[in-house]
mmCIF file of C-alpha atoms in Angstrom:
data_model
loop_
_atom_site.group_PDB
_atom_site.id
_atom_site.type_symbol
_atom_site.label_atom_id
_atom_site.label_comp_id
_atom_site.label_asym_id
_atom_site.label_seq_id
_atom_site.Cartn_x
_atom_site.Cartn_y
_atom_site.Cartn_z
ATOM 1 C CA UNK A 1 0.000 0.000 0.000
ATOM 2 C CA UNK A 2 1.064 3.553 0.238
ATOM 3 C CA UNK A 3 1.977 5.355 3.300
ATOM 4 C CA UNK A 4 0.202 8.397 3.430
ATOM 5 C CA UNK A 5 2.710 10.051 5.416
ATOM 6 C CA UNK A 6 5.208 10.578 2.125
ATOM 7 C CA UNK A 7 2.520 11.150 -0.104
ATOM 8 C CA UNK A 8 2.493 14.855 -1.617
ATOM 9 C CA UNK A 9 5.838 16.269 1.278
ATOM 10 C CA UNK A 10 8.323 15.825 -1.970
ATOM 11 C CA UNK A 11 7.059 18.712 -4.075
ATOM 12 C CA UNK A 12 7.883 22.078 -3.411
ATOM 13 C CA UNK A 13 4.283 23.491 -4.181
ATOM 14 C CA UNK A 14 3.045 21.234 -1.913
ATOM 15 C CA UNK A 15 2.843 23.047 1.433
ATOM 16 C CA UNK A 16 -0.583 23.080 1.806
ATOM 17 C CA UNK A 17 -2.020 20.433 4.755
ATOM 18 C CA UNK A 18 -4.854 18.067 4.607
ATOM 19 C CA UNK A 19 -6.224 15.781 7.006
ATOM 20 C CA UNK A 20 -8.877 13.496 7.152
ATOM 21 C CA UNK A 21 -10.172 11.192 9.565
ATOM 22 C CA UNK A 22 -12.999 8.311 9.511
ATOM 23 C CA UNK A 23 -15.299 7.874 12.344
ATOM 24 C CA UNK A 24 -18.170 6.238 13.061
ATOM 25 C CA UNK A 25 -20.421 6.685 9.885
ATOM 26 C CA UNK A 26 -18.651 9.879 8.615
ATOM 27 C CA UNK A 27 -15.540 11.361 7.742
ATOM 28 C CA UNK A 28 -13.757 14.700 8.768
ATOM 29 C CA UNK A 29 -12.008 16.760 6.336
ATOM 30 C CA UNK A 30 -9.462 19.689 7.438
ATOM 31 C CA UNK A 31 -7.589 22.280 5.524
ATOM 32 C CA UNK A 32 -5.134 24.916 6.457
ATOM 33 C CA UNK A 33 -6.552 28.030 4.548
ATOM 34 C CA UNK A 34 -3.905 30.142 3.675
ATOM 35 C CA UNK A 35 -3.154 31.600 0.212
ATOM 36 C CA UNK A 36 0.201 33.260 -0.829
ATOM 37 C CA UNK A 37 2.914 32.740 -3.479
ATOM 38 C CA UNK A 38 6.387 32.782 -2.433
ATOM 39 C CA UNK A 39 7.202 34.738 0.453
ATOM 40 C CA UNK A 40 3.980 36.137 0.719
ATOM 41 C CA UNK A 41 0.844 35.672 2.380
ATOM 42 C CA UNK A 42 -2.047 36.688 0.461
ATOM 43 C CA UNK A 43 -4.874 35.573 2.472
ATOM 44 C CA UNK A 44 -6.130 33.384 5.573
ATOM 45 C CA UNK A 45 -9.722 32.129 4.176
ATOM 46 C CA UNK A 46 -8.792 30.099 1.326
ATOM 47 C CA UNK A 47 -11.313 26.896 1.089
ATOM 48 C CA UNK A 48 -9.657 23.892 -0.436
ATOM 49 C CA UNK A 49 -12.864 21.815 0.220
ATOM 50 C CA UNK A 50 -15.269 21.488 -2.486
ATOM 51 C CA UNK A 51 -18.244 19.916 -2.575
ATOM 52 C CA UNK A 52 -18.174 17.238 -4.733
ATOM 53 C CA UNK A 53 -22.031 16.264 -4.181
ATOM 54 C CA UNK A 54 -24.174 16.235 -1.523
ATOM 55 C CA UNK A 55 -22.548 13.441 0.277
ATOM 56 C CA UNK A 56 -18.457 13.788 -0.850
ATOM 57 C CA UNK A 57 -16.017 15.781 -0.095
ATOM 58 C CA UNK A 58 -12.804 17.023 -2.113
ATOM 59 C CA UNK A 59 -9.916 18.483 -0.443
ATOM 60 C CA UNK A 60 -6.454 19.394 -2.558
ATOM 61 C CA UNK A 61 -3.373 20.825 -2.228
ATOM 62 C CA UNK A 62 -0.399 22.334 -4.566
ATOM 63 C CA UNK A 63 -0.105 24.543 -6.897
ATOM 64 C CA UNK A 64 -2.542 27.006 -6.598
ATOM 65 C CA UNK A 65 -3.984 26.784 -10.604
ATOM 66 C CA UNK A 66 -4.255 23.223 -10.614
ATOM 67 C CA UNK A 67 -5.631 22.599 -7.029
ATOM 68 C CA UNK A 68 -8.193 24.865 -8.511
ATOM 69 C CA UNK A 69 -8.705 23.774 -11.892
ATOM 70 C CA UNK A 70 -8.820 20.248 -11.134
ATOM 71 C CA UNK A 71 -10.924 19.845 -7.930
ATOM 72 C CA UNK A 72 -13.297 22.652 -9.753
ATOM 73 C CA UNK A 73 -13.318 20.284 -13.406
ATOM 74 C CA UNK A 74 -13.849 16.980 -10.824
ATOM 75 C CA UNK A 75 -16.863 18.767 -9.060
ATOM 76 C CA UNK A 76 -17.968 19.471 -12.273
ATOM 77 C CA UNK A 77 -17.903 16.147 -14.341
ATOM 78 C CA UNK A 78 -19.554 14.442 -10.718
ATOM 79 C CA UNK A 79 -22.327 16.759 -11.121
ATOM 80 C CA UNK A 80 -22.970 15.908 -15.002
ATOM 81 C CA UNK A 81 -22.219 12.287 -14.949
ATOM 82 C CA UNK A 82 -25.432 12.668 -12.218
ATOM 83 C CA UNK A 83 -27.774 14.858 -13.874
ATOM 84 C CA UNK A 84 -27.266 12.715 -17.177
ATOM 85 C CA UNK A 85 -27.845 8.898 -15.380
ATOM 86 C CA UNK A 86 -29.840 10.469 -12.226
ATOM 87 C CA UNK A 87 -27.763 8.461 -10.281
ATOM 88 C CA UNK A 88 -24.941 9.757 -7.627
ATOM 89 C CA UNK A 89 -21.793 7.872 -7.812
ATOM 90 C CA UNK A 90 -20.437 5.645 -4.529
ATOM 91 C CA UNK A 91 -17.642 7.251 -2.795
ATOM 92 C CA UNK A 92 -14.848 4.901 -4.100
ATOM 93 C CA UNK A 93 -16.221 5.640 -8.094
ATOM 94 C CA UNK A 94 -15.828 9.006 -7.622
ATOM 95 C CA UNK A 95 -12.636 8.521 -6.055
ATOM 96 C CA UNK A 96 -11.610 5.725 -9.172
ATOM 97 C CA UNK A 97 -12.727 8.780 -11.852
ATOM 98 C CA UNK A 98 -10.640 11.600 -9.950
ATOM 99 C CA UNK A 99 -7.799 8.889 -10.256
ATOM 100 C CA UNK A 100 -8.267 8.493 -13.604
ATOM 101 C CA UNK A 101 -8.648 11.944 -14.469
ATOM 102 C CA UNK A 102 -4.746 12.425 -12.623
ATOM 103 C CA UNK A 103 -3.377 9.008 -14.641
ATOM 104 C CA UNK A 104 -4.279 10.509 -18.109
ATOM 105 C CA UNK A 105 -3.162 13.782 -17.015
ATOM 106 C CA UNK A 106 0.199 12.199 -16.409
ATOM 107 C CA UNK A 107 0.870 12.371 -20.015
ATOM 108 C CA UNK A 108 -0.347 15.075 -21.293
ATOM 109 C CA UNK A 109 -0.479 18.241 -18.775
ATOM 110 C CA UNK A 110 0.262 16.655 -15.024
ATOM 111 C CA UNK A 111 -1.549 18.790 -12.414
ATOM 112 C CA UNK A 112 0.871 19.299 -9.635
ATOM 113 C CA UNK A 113 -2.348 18.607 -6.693
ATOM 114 C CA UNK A 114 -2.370 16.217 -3.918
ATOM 115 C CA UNK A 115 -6.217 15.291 -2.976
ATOM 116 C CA UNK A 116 -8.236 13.512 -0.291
ATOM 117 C CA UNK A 117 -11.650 12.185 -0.987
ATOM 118 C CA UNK A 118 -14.413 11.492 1.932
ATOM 119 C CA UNK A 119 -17.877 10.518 1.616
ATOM 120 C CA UNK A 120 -20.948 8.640 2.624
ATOM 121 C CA UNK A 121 -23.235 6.785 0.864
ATOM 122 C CA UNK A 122 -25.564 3.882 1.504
ATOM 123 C CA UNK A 123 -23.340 0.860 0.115
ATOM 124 C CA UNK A 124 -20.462 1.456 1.967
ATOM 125 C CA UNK A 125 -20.641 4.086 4.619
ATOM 126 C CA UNK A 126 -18.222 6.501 5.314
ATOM 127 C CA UNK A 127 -15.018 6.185 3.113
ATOM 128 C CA UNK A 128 -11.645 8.156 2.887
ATOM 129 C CA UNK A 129 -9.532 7.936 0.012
ATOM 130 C CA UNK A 130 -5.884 9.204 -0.550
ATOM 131 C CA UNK A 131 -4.553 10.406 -3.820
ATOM 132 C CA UNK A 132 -1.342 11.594 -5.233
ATOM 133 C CA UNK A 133 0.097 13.877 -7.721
ATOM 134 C CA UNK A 134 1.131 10.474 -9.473
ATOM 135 C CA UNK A 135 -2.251 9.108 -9.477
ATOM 136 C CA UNK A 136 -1.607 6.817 -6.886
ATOM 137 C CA UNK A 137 -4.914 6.108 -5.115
ATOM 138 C CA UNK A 138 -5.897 4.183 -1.619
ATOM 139 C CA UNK A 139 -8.498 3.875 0.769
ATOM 140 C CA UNK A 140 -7.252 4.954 3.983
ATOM 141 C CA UNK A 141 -9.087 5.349 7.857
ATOM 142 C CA UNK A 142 -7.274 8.641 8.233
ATOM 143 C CA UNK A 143 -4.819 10.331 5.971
ATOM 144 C CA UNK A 144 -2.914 13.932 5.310
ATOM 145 C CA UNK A 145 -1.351 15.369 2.717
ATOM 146 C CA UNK A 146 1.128 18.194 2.447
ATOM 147 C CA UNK A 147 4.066 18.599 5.125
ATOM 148 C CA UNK A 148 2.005 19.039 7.843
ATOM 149 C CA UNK A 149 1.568 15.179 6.937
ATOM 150 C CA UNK A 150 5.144 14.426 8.670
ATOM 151 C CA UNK A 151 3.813 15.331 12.284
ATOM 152 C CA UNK A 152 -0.002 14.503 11.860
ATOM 153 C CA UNK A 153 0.160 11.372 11.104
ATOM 154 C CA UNK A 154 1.979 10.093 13.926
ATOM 155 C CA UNK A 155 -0.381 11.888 15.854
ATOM 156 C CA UNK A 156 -3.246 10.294 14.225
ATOM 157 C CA UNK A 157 -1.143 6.713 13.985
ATOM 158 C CA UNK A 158 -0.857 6.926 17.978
ATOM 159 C CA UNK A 159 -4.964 8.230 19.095
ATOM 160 C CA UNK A 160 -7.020 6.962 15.964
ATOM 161 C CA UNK A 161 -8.840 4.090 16.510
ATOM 162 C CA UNK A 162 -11.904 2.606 14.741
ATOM 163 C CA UNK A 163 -15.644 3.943 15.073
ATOM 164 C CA UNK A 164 -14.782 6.987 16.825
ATOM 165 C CA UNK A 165 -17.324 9.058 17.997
ATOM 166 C CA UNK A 166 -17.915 12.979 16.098
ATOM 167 C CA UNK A 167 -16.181 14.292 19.479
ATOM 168 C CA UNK A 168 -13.438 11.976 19.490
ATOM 169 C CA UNK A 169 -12.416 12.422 16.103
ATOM 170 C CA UNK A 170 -12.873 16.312 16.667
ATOM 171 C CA UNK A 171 -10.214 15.991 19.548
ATOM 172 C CA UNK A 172 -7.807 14.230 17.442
ATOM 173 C CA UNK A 173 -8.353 16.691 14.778
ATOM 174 C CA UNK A 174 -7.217 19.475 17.259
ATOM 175 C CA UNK A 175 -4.333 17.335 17.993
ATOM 176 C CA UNK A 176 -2.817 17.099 14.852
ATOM 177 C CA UNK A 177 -3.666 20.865 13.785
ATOM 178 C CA UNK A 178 -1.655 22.172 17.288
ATOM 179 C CA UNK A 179 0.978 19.995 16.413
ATOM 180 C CA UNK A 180 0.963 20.963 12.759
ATOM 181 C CA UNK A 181 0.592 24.684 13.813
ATOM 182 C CA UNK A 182 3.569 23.848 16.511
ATOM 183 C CA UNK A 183 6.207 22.661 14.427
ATOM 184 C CA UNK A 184 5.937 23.547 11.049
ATOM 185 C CA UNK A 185 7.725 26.646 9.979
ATOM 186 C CA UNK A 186 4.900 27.236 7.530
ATOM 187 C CA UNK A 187 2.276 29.820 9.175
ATOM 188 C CA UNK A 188 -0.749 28.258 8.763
ATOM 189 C CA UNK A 189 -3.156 29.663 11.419
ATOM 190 C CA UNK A 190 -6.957 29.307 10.401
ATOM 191 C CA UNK A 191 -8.316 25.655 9.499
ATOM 192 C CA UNK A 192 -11.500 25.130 7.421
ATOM 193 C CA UNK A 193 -13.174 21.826 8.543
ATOM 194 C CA UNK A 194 -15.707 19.630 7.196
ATOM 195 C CA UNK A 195 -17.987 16.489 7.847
ATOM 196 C CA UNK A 196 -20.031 14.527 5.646
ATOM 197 C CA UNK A 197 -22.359 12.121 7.135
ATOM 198 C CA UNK A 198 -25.784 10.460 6.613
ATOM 199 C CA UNK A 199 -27.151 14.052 6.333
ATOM 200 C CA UNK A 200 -24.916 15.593 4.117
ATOM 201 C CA UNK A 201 -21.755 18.143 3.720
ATOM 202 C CA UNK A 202 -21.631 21.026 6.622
ATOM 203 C CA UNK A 203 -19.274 23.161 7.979
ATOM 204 C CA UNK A 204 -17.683 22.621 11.376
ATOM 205 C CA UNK A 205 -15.386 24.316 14.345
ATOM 206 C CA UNK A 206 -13.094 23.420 16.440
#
C-alpha cells in the first residue's frame, strides 16, 4: 500500500495540509486556509474543500492553478455524470474517476495537486480515500497530505482508533492541527473543517 505520510511532502508546491479522519459513519475533512505565493501571504480564508455532491467531499493541495482547476473540473464532471444517469456515484467511483482523471493527465499536462476524498453513501458508509500527484490512489481510515503530513500522522497513527465518535475524532483533529501549527515553519493559522455524514456536507469548528 502507500503510506500516506510521504505522499504529496516531496514537491515544493506542496505546502498546503490536509487531514482526514474516519469515524463512526462519517468522515472529517481539514484544511489549512492560507493563500500566498512565495514569500507572501495573500490571504487566511482560502477553502480547499469542495463539494463534490451532496454526500463527498474534495480536499487538494499544490499549486494554486491546478488545485483549482482540477478539484473545480472533478466537481464538475460528478455533477454531469449525475444529472445525465440520475444516479450519484459511490464514494470509491468518484474517487476511481478523480484517479483516472490524474493518470491521463500524467501524459499530457500533469496537475501538480495532492487530494483527499471522503464521503458517505448507503453501500459502503463513510469512506476516505488518498490520492497523489502520481495518481496513486488508496483507501485509507485517516490520511494527510502536504508537510504538515510528517507530524499529523503520527499523531493520528498513535490516538485513531476505529468507530470513533464525532467528538473523538474532533479531539484528534485538534491534535494534529496544534501539532501541525507547533512545528511547522509554515504559518498556517486558520483551518476550514468539514464532515459529511448520513445528512450531508456542513461546515464545522473546532
Amino acid at each position: 500500500g502507500i503510506n500516506a505520510e510521504y505522499m504529496g511532502t516531496s514537491h515544493g508546491e506542496m505546502g498546503d495540509t490536509l487531514l482526514g479522519i474516519v469515524g463512526d459513519g462519517f468522515v472529517l475533512i481539514a484544511a489549512d486556509a492560507s493563500g500566498g505565493h512565495s514569500i507572501l501571504s495573500l490571504k487566511q480564508d482560502e477553502d480547499k474543500i469542495l463539494e463534490m455532491d451532496s454526500h463527498k467531499l474534495l480536499a487538494g493541495n499544490g499549486d494554486p492553478a491546478d488545485r483549482i482547476q482540477f478539484t473545480e473540473y472533478i466537481q464538475r464532471n460528478i455533477h454531469l455524470d449525475t444529472f445525465r444517469t440520475g444516479v450519484s456515484l459511490t464514494t470509491h467511483a468518484a474517487a476511481s474517476f478523480t484517479r483516472n482523471e490524474l493518470a491521463q493527465a500524467l501524459r499530457r499536462q500533469m496537475y501538480q495537486t495532492n487530494l483527499l476524498i471522503g464521503g458517505w453513501d448507503k453501500r459502503n458508509g463513510a469512506e476516505l480515500y488518498a490520492l497523489d500527484y502520481l495518481a496513486s490512489c488508496v483507501k485509507v481510515p485517516f490520511g494527510a497530505q502536504g508537510y504538515g503530513a510528517f507530524f499529523a500522522t503520527s499523531v493520528m497513527d498513535r490516538f485513531y482508533k476505529p468507530k470513533m465518535s464525532f467528538p473523538e475524532a474532533m479531539e484528534l483533529m485538534r491534535k494534529c492541527i496544534e501539532q501541525v501549527q507547533l512545528r511547522l515553519v509554515l504559518n498556517t493559522p486558520v483551518y476550514i473543517i468539514k464532515v459529511v455524514d448520513e445528512n450531508g456536507c456542513r461546515l464545522v469548528s473546532l
